[in-house]
Amino acid sequence: MPDGKKSGPTDHPVTKEPHSPSILKHMDIFQIMPLNRNPRHVGVCAAKPGTARVSMTALDFVWRLLKKNLRPSPKESERLLLMLSPNTLAVGFPLPGFTIGPDFHEFMPKVTNPDEPFYWTYQMISDNIQSFTFHCKGVDFLAGLYYYPPRKGHNLWIDNDCCLFAYTITAREHYPPKNRNLIMSKIQNNVYGRYCNRVGRRVLVNGNGGYNVHCEYDYHSTTERCVHCLECLVDLHSYKWIDPDHDDRFVQRILNLTCAYMESEEPTILVFDRTTGSLLDASKWPKMTEIEEFLEANPNCNVHINSALVAQIALDGKFSDRMGGNPKFMEHVAEANLIDMRTPRELMAPPPPAITFDDLGLASLNLNAPATSTSSESFTQLNPSTSDDIEYISDC
């Protein structure tokens, strides 16, 4: 992602160097606390005592976040509490597959191949949280987050930051790459994260019910934004895990023509003649890879509504005025299924269901209410799986 490009509902750009909030001018020491039960460690940056006092409510939020996800032993918990003093300026929080680096604002992958090129990008996803992203083999992996506790007397936005933590972590790509169908959020709630090419960033996908939506958390409005997404719908039904250890072609963004091939058989596109209003003979129906050439050669033909979804994917927006239509005869199609694809999708599609946070696995979030500044119970219950420390966040 180019330096300076904004990504997601945030005002902050993606950069090639970590951003240093103004509070870091008071930085005096950076400490790394190893955890025997968890090799990811914790990084804490602090000022000299009395230089900069941060909110104890914010420190309490950090403490519960680390305790629930890193699960330190009782002795380690005592040491961690001592490190989280009122002069704490920043706390580094690595994700599974990564650990804190030896220097401040640095994370390291646990497993690397020196022959594989990689690079890092950084983004302040809120005023208090910065994401660190590891890019390798065309995939973006969230390596960790740095949290900068607000100073005493400043707006805390604890609930808001809590929700942002939950969304960002749940929507991430796991490192090393793993089968999406084996992560707990997908198994338990059919909720998972993926990179959506339509919006150019990672989203949280809800695959429940008859509707498919992808969601993003808007930090400024403290609300979730869920939209119907054709790309995420196709990916939901066509996703196949490709083991990178056995296939050098592994790329995270597998959304191209092959994603619509079901059971290794290329779909056929139903087409009809607008003049006669009848379907063409089945022998003349083009394959998915032939539809663009067919429409160019047959200007009097439209794609039947039953094939419009696959055709739209193959054409990537081309010939949008040739999708569906109103032929005289619509053989073998119920009247209720006739949707004019030229009409804006949001006007013709059935209204989306009431997406609940139970569906998304974030049951306790109330994103429609303004974030509070004094909440002490913002991050109450995380359910990490037994195979990974942060497989799934159920509440925040």
CSV table of C-alpha atoms in Angstrom, one decimal:
chain,number,residue,atom,x,y,z
A,1,MET,CA,0.0,0.0,0.0
A,2,PRO,CA,1.6,3.3,-1.0
A,3,ASP,CA,2.9,5.6,1.6
A,4,GLY,CA,0.3,8.2,2.6
A,5,LYS,CA,-2.8,6.3,1.4
A,6,LYS,CA,-5.6,6.3,3.8
A,7,SER,CA,-7.2,3.0,4.6
A,8,GLY,CA,-10.6,2.4,6.3
A,9,PRO,CA,-12.7,4.8,8.4
A,10,THR,CA,-9.8,6.8,9.8
A,11,ASP,CA,-8.2,10.2,9.0
A,12,HIS,CA,-4.7,8.9,9.4
A,13,PRO,CA,-2.6,7.8,6.5
A,14,VAL,CA,-0.6,4.6,6.0
A,15,THR,CA,3.1,5.4,6.4
A,16,LYS,CA,6.5,3.7,6.0
A,17,GLU,CA,7.7,4.8,9.4
A,18,PRO,CA,5.9,4.6,12.7
A,19,HIS,CA,4.1,7.7,13.9
A,20,SER,CA,5.3,9.1,17.2
A,21,PRO,CA,2.5,10.8,19.2
A,22,SER,CA,3.5,13.9,21.0
A,23,ILE,CA,3.3,12.3,24.4
A,24,LEU,CA,6.4,10.2,23.5
A,25,LYS,CA,8.6,13.3,23.9
A,26,HIS,CA,8.6,12.4,27.6
A,27,MET,CA,10.0,8.9,26.9
A,28,ASP,CA,12.7,7.8,29.3
A,29,ILE,CA,12.8,4.0,29.2
A,30,PHE,CA,11.5,1.1,27.1
A,31,GLN,CA,11.1,-2.3,28.8
A,32,ILE,CA,10.4,-5.7,27.4
A,33,MET,CA,8.7,-8.2,29.7
A,34,PRO,CA,9.1,-11.9,28.6
A,35,LEU,CA,6.2,-14.2,29.4
A,36,ASN,CA,7.2,-17.8,30.1
A,37,ARG,CA,3.8,-19.1,29.1
A,38,ASN,CA,3.5,-16.9,26.0
A,39,PRO,CA,6.5,-16.2,23.8
A,40,ARG,CA,5.1,-12.9,22.5
A,41,HIS,CA,6.2,-10.7,25.3
A,42,VAL,CA,5.0,-7.2,26.2
A,43,GLY,CA,6.7,-3.9,25.5
A,44,VAL,CA,6.2,-0.9,27.8
A,45,CYS,CA,7.5,2.6,27.2
A,46,ALA,CA,7.5,5.0,30.2
A,47,ALA,CA,8.4,8.5,31.2
A,48,LYS,CA,10.3,9.6,34.3
A,49,PRO,CA,8.1,9.5,37.4
A,50,GLY,CA,5.9,12.6,37.6
A,51,THR,CA,6.6,13.7,34.1
A,52,ALA,CA,3.4,12.6,32.4
A,53,ARG,CA,0.5,11.0,34.4
A,54,VAL,CA,-1.9,8.9,32.3
A,55,SER,CA,-5.4,7.9,33.3
A,56,MET,CA,-5.7,5.0,35.6
A,57,THR,CA,-8.9,4.0,33.8
A,58,ALA,CA,-6.9,3.7,30.6
A,59,LEU,CA,-4.2,1.6,32.4
A,60,ASP,CA,-6.9,-0.6,33.8
A,61,PHE,CA,-8.2,-1.2,30.2
A,62,VAL,CA,-4.6,-2.1,29.1
A,63,TRP,CA,-4.1,-4.5,32.0
A,64,ARG,CA,-7.3,-6.4,31.4
A,65,LEU,CA,-6.6,-6.5,27.6
A,66,LEU,CA,-3.2,-8.0,28.2
A,67,LYS,CA,-4.3,-10.4,31.0
A,68,LYS,CA,-7.2,-11.8,28.9
A,69,ASN,CA,-5.1,-12.4,25.8
A,70,LEU,CA,-1.6,-13.1,27.0
A,71,ARG,CA,-2.7,-15.0,30.1
A,72,PRO,CA,0.4,-14.3,32.3
A,73,SER,CA,1.1,-16.4,35.3
A,74,PRO,CA,0.4,-14.9,38.8
A,75,LYS,CA,4.0,-13.8,39.2
A,76,GLU,CA,4.1,-12.4,35.8
A,77,SER,CA,0.9,-10.5,36.4
A,78,GLU,CA,2.4,-8.9,39.5
A,79,ARG,CA,5.4,-7.8,37.4
A,80,LEU,CA,3.2,-6.5,34.6
A,81,LEU,CA,1.1,-4.5,37.1
A,82,LEU,CA,4.3,-2.8,38.4
A,83,MET,CA,5.4,-1.9,34.8
A,84,LEU,CA,2.0,-0.3,34.1
A,85,SER,CA,2.7,2.7,36.2
A,86,PRO,CA,1.0,6.2,35.9
A,87,ASN,CA,4.0,7.3,33.8
A,88,THR,CA,3.3,4.7,31.1
A,89,LEU,CA,3.4,6.2,27.7
A,90,ALA,CA,2.8,3.3,25.3
A,91,VAL,CA,2.2,-0.5,25.5
A,92,GLY,CA,3.2,-2.8,22.6
A,93,PHE,CA,0.7,-5.7,22.1
A,94,PRO,CA,1.9,-8.4,19.6
A,95,LEU,CA,-0.5,-10.7,17.7
A,96,PRO,CA,0.0,-14.5,17.5
A,97,GLY,CA,2.8,-15.3,15.1
A,98,PHE,CA,4.8,-12.1,16.1
A,99,THR,CA,6.7,-10.9,19.2
A,100,ILE,CA,8.0,-7.5,20.5
A,101,GLY,CA,11.2,-6.5,18.8
A,102,PRO,CA,14.3,-5.3,20.7
A,103,ASP,CA,13.6,-1.7,20.0
A,104,PHE,CA,10.6,0.6,20.7
A,105,HIS,CA,7.9,0.5,17.9
A,106,GLU,CA,9.2,-2.8,16.6
A,107,PHE,CA,7.6,-6.2,16.1
A,108,MET,CA,9.2,-9.3,14.6
A,109,PRO,CA,7.6,-12.4,13.0
A,110,LYS,CA,8.4,-15.6,14.7
A,111,VAL,CA,8.9,-17.5,11.4
A,112,THR,CA,10.6,-15.9,8.5
A,113,ASN,CA,12.2,-16.9,5.2
A,114,PRO,CA,15.3,-14.8,4.5
A,115,ASP,CA,14.8,-15.3,0.8
A,116,GLU,CA,11.3,-13.8,0.8
A,117,PRO,CA,10.9,-10.0,0.4
A,118,PHE,CA,8.8,-8.1,2.9
A,119,TYR,CA,8.1,-4.6,4.2
A,120,TRP,CA,6.3,-2.9,7.0
A,121,THR,CA,3.6,-0.2,7.1
A,122,TYR,CA,2.1,1.7,10.0
A,123,GLN,CA,-1.1,3.6,10.6
A,124,MET,CA,-2.8,5.4,13.5
A,125,ILE,CA,-6.2,3.7,13.4
A,126,SER,CA,-7.4,6.0,16.2
A,127,ASP,CA,-5.9,8.8,18.2
A,128,ASN,CA,-4.7,6.2,20.8
A,129,ILE,CA,-3.9,3.1,18.7
A,130,GLN,CA,-1.3,2.4,16.0
A,131,SER,CA,-1.3,-0.7,13.8
A,132,PHE,CA,1.9,-2.4,12.6
A,133,THR,CA,1.5,-4.4,9.4
A,134,PHE,CA,3.9,-7.0,8.0
A,135,HIS,CA,3.6,-7.4,4.2
A,136,CYS,CA,4.9,-10.7,2.7
A,137,LYS,CA,4.0,-12.6,-0.5
A,138,GLY,CA,1.2,-10.2,-1.3
A,139,VAL,CA,-0.5,-10.6,2.0
A,140,ASP,CA,-1.0,-8.0,4.8
A,141,PHE,CA,-0.5,-9.4,8.3
A,142,LEU,CA,-1.3,-7.4,11.4
A,143,ALA,CA,1.8,-7.9,13.6
A,144,GLY,CA,0.8,-5.9,16.6
A,145,LEU,CA,-0.8,-2.8,18.1
A,146,TYR,CA,0.7,0.0,20.2
A,147,TYR,CA,-1.7,1.7,22.6
A,148,TYR,CA,-0.9,5.1,23.9
A,149,PRO,CA,-3.0,5.6,27.1
A,150,PRO,CA,-4.6,9.1,27.3
A,151,ARG,CA,-3.2,11.4,29.9
A,152,LYS,CA,-5.2,12.2,33.0
A,153,GLY,CA,-7.9,14.8,32.3
A,154,HIS,CA,-8.1,14.1,28.5
A,155,ASN,CA,-10.9,12.4,26.7
A,156,LEU,CA,-10.4,8.6,27.1
A,157,TRP,CA,-12.7,7.0,24.6
A,158,ILE,CA,-12.1,3.6,26.3
A,159,ASP,CA,-15.2,2.0,24.9
A,160,ASN,CA,-14.3,3.3,21.4
A,161,ASP,CA,-10.8,1.9,21.5
A,162,CYS,CA,-12.1,-1.3,22.9
A,163,CYS,CA,-14.4,-1.8,19.9
A,164,LEU,CA,-11.6,-0.9,17.5
A,165,PHE,CA,-9.3,-3.5,19.1
A,166,ALA,CA,-12.0,-6.1,18.7
A,167,TYR,CA,-12.7,-5.4,15.1
A,168,THR,CA,-9.1,-5.0,14.1
A,169,ILE,CA,-7.9,-8.2,15.7
A,170,THR,CA,-10.9,-10.3,14.5
A,171,ALA,CA,-10.6,-9.0,10.9
A,172,ARG,CA,-6.8,-9.7,10.6
A,173,GLU,CA,-5.1,-12.3,8.5
A,174,HIS,CA,-3.5,-15.0,10.6
A,175,TYR,CA,0.3,-15.5,10.5
A,176,PRO,CA,1.6,-17.9,9.5
A,177,PRO,CA,-1.3,-18.3,7.0
A,178,LYS,CA,-3.9,-20.7,8.1
A,179,ASN,CA,-7.2,-22.1,6.8
A,180,ARG,CA,-9.9,-19.7,7.5
A,181,ASN,CA,-12.4,-22.5,8.2
A,182,LEU,CA,-10.2,-23.6,11.2
A,183,ILE,CA,-10.3,-20.3,13.1
A,184,MET,CA,-12.8,-20.1,16.0
A,185,SER,CA,-14.8,-17.1,14.8
A,186,LYS,CA,-15.6,-18.9,11.6
A,187,ILE,CA,-16.4,-22.2,13.3
A,188,GLN,CA,-18.6,-20.7,16.0
A,189,ASN,CA,-20.3,-17.7,14.3
A,190,ASN,CA,-19.4,-17.8,10.6
A,191,VAL,CA,-17.6,-14.5,11.1
A,192,TYR,CA,-14.1,-13.8,9.8
A,193,GLY,CA,-11.8,-11.2,8.3
A,194,ARG,CA,-10.7,-10.9,4.7
A,195,TYR,CA,-9.2,-8.3,2.4
A,196,CYS,CA,-12.0,-6.9,0.2
A,197,ASN,CA,-10.7,-5.6,-3.2
A,198,ARG,CA,-13.9,-3.5,-3.6
A,199,VAL,CA,-13.0,-1.2,-0.7
A,200,GLY,CA,-9.2,-1.8,-0.7
A,201,ARG,CA,-8.9,-2.9,2.9
A,202,ARG,CA,-9.7,-5.7,5.4
A,203,VAL,CA,-13.3,-6.1,6.6
A,204,LEU,CA,-15.2,-8.3,9.0
A,205,VAL,CA,-17.5,-10.6,7.1
A,206,ASN,CA,-20.7,-11.9,8.5
A,207,GLY,CA,-21.8,-15.0,6.5
A,208,ASN,CA,-24.9,-15.9,8.6
A,209,GLY,CA,-28.4,-16.2,7.2
A,210,GLY,CA,-29.5,-15.6,3.6
A,211,TYR,CA,-27.6,-12.3,3.4
A,212,ASN,CA,-23.9,-11.6,3.2
A,213,VAL,CA,-22.5,-8.4,4.5
A,214,HIS,CA,-19.1,-7.0,5.3
A,215,CYS,CA,-18.7,-4.7,8.2
A,216,GLU,CA,-16.3,-2.0,9.3
A,217,TYR,CA,-16.1,0.0,12.5
A,218,ASP,CA,-16.2,3.7,12.2
A,219,TYR,CA,-14.2,5.2,15.0
A,220,HIS,CA,-15.5,8.7,14.6
A,221,SER,CA,-19.2,7.9,14.6
A,222,THR,CA,-18.8,4.9,17.0
A,223,THR,CA,-20.9,2.7,14.7
A,224,GLU,CA,-20.5,-0.3,12.5
A,225,ARG,CA,-21.0,0.1,8.8
A,226,CYS,CA,-22.4,-3.1,7.1
A,227,VAL,CA,-23.0,-3.3,3.4
A,228,HIS,CA,-24.0,-6.1,1.0
A,229,CYS,CA,-20.8,-7.0,-0.9
A,230,LEU,CA,-20.8,-9.1,-4.1
A,231,GLU,CA,-17.2,-10.0,-3.8
A,232,CYS,CA,-17.4,-11.1,-0.2
A,233,LEU,CA,-20.5,-13.2,-1.1
A,234,VAL,CA,-18.7,-15.1,-3.8
A,235,ASP,CA,-15.7,-15.6,-1.7
A,236,LEU,CA,-17.8,-17.0,1.1
A,237,HIS,CA,-19.1,-19.8,-1.1
A,238,SER,CA,-16.0,-20.4,-3.2
A,239,TYR,CA,-13.2,-20.1,-0.6
A,240,LYS,CA,-10.7,-23.0,-0.8
A,241,TRP,CA,-7.6,-23.1,1.4
A,242,ILE,CA,-4.3,-23.3,-0.5
A,243,ASP,CA,-1.4,-24.5,1.7
A,244,PRO,CA,1.5,-22.1,1.1
A,245,ASP,CA,3.9,-24.9,2.0
A,246,HIS,CA,2.7,-26.9,-1.0
A,247,ASP,CA,1.7,-24.2,-3.5
A,248,ASP,CA,4.0,-21.4,-4.4
A,249,ARG,CA,1.1,-19.5,-6.0
A,250,PHE,CA,-0.5,-18.7,-2.6
A,251,VAL,CA,-1.9,-15.2,-2.6
A,252,GLN,CA,-4.4,-13.9,-0.1
A,253,ARG,CA,-6.5,-12.0,-2.5
A,254,ILE,CA,-7.8,-14.9,-4.5
A,255,LEU,CA,-10.7,-13.1,-6.0
A,256,ASN,CA,-10.5,-13.5,-9.7
A,257,LEU,CA,-12.3,-15.6,-12.3
A,258,THR,CA,-11.4,-18.9,-10.7
A,259,CYS,CA,-13.3,-18.1,-7.5
A,260,ALA,CA,-16.6,-18.7,-9.3
A,261,TYR,CA,-15.6,-22.1,-10.6
A,262,MET,CA,-17.8,-24.6,-8.7
A,263,GLU,CA,-16.7,-28.2,-8.4
A,264,SER,CA,-14.0,-27.6,-11.2
A,265,GLU,CA,-16.7,-26.9,-13.8
A,266,GLU,CA,-16.8,-23.5,-15.5
A,267,PRO,CA,-20.2,-21.9,-15.2
A,268,THR,CA,-22.3,-21.3,-18.3
A,269,ILE,CA,-23.9,-17.9,-18.7
A,270,LEU,CA,-27.6,-17.8,-19.6
A,271,VAL,CA,-28.3,-15.1,-22.3
A,272,PHE,CA,-31.5,-14.0,-24.1
A,273,ASP,CA,-32.3,-12.0,-27.2
A,274,ARG,CA,-33.9,-8.7,-26.4
A,275,THR,CA,-35.6,-8.6,-29.8
A,276,THR,CA,-37.5,-11.9,-29.4
A,277,GLY,CA,-37.5,-11.9,-25.6
A,278,SER,CA,-36.5,-15.6,-25.5
A,279,LEU,CA,-33.5,-17.4,-24.2
A,280,LEU,CA,-31.0,-18.5,-26.7
A,281,ASP,CA,-30.6,-22.2,-27.4
A,282,ALA,CA,-28.4,-23.8,-24.7
A,283,SER,CA,-25.8,-24.7,-27.2
A,284,LYS,CA,-25.1,-21.0,-27.7
A,285,TRP,CA,-24.7,-20.1,-24.1
A,286,PRO,CA,-21.2,-18.8,-23.5
A,287,LYS,CA,-18.9,-20.0,-20.7
A,288,MET,CA,-17.9,-17.5,-18.0
A,289,THR,CA,-14.6,-16.8,-19.7
A,290,GLU,CA,-16.3,-16.2,-23.0
A,291,ILE,CA,-19.0,-13.8,-21.9
A,292,GLU,CA,-17.2,-10.5,-22.7
A,293,GLU,CA,-16.4,-11.6,-26.3
A,294,PHE,CA,-20.0,-12.9,-26.7
A,295,LEU,CA,-21.6,-9.6,-25.6
A,296,GLU,CA,-19.3,-7.7,-27.9
A,297,ALA,CA,-20.2,-9.9,-30.9
A,298,ASN,CA,-24.0,-10.0,-30.0
A,299,PRO,CA,-25.2,-6.5,-29.2
A,300,ASN,CA,-28.8,-7.6,-29.2
A,301,CYS,CA,-28.3,-10.1,-26.3
A,302,ASN,CA,-28.5,-9.5,-22.5
A,303,VAL,CA,-27.4,-11.7,-19.6
A,304,HIS,CA,-30.3,-13.5,-18.0
A,305,ILE,CA,-30.9,-12.4,-14.4
A,306,ASN,CA,-30.1,-15.9,-13.1
A,307,SER,CA,-26.5,-15.6,-14.5
A,308,ALA,CA,-26.0,-11.9,-13.7
A,309,LEU,CA,-24.0,-12.6,-10.5
A,310,VAL,CA,-21.4,-14.7,-12.2
A,311,ALA,CA,-21.3,-12.5,-15.3
A,312,GLN,CA,-20.7,-9.4,-13.2
A,313,ILE,CA,-17.7,-11.1,-11.6
A,314,ALA,CA,-16.3,-12.1,-14.9
A,315,LEU,CA,-16.8,-8.7,-16.5
A,316,ASP,CA,-15.7,-6.7,-13.5
A,317,GLY,CA,-18.2,-4.0,-14.1
A,318,LYS,CA,-18.3,-3.9,-17.9
A,319,PHE,CA,-21.6,-4.2,-19.8
A,320,SER,CA,-23.5,-3.3,-16.7
A,321,ASP,CA,-26.4,-2.2,-18.9
A,322,ARG,CA,-26.6,-5.7,-20.4
A,323,MET,CA,-27.3,-7.4,-17.1
A,324,GLY,CA,-30.9,-8.6,-16.7
A,325,GLY,CA,-33.5,-6.4,-18.3
A,326,ASN,CA,-37.2,-7.0,-19.2
A,327,PRO,CA,-37.6,-9.7,-21.9
A,328,LYS,CA,-41.0,-10.7,-23.0
A,329,PHE,CA,-40.5,-14.3,-21.8
A,330,MET,CA,-38.4,-15.3,-18.8
A,331,GLU,CA,-38.4,-19.1,-19.0
A,332,HIS,CA,-38.0,-21.1,-15.8
A,333,VAL,CA,-37.6,-18.1,-13.6
A,334,ALA,CA,-40.0,-17.1,-10.8
A,335,GLU,CA,-41.4,-13.6,-11.0
A,336,ALA,CA,-40.0,-12.8,-7.6
A,337,ASN,CA,-36.5,-13.4,-8.8
A,338,LEU,CA,-36.6,-10.9,-11.6
A,339,ILE,CA,-34.4,-8.0,-10.6
A,340,ASP,CA,-33.3,-5.4,-13.0
A,341,MET,CA,-29.5,-5.3,-12.5
A,342,ARG,CA,-29.4,-1.8,-14.0
A,343,THR,CA,-31.3,-0.5,-11.0
A,344,PRO,CA,-29.1,0.6,-8.0
A,345,ARG,CA,-28.6,-2.6,-6.0
A,346,GLU,CA,-29.5,-1.0,-2.6
A,347,LEU,CA,-32.9,0.0,-4.0
A,348,MET,CA,-34.0,-3.4,-5.3
A,349,ALA,CA,-32.3,-5.7,-2.9
A,350,PRO,CA,-34.4,-6.9,0.1
A,351,PRO,CA,-33.6,-4.9,3.3
A,352,PRO,CA,-30.7,-6.3,5.2
A,353,PRO,CA,-31.4,-8.2,8.4
A,354,ALA,CA,-30.9,-6.6,11.7
A,355,ILE,CA,-27.3,-7.6,12.2
A,356,THR,CA,-26.7,-8.2,15.8
A,357,PHE,CA,-23.5,-8.3,17.7
A,358,ASP,CA,-24.3,-11.8,18.7
A,359,ASP,CA,-24.0,-12.6,14.9
A,360,LEU,CA,-20.7,-10.9,14.8
A,361,GLY,CA,-19.4,-12.4,18.0
A,362,LEU,CA,-19.2,-9.0,19.6
A,363,ALA,CA,-22.2,-9.4,21.8
A,364,SER,CA,-21.6,-6.7,24.4
A,365,LEU,CA,-20.8,-3.8,22.1
A,366,ASN,CA,-23.2,-0.9,21.9
A,367,LEU,CA,-21.7,1.0,19.0
A,368,ASN,CA,-24.7,3.3,18.5
A,369,ALA,CA,-24.1,5.0,21.8
A,370,PRO,CA,-21.5,7.6,22.3
A,371,ALA,CA,-18.3,6.2,23.8
A,372,THR,CA,-17.9,6.9,27.4
A,373,SER,CA,-14.8,8.3,29.0
A,374,THR,CA,-14.9,6.5,32.4
A,375,SER,CA,-15.9,3.0,31.6
A,376,SER,CA,-14.0,0.5,33.7
A,377,GLU,CA,-15.7,-2.6,32.2
A,378,SER,CA,-15.0,-2.1,28.6
A,379,PHE,CA,-13.0,-5.2,27.8
A,380,THR,CA,-14.6,-7.9,29.9
A,381,GLN,CA,-14.5,-11.3,28.2
A,382,LEU,CA,-12.3,-12.7,25.5
A,383,ASN,CA,-12.5,-16.3,24.4
A,384,PRO,CA,-9.1,-17.3,22.9
A,385,SER,CA,-9.0,-20.7,21.4
A,386,THR,CA,-6.9,-23.5,22.7
A,387,SER,CA,-4.7,-23.5,19.6
A,388,ASP,CA,-4.0,-19.8,19.4
A,389,ASP,CA,-4.0,-17.0,21.9
A,390,ILE,CA,-6.3,-14.7,20.0
A,391,GLU,CA,-8.5,-16.7,17.7
A,392,TYR,CA,-11.7,-15.0,18.5
A,393,ILE,CA,-13.0,-12.0,20.5
A,394,SER,CA,-16.5,-12.6,21.8
A,395,ASP,CA,-17.0,-9.4,23.8
A,396,CYS,CA,-15.2,-6.2,24.4
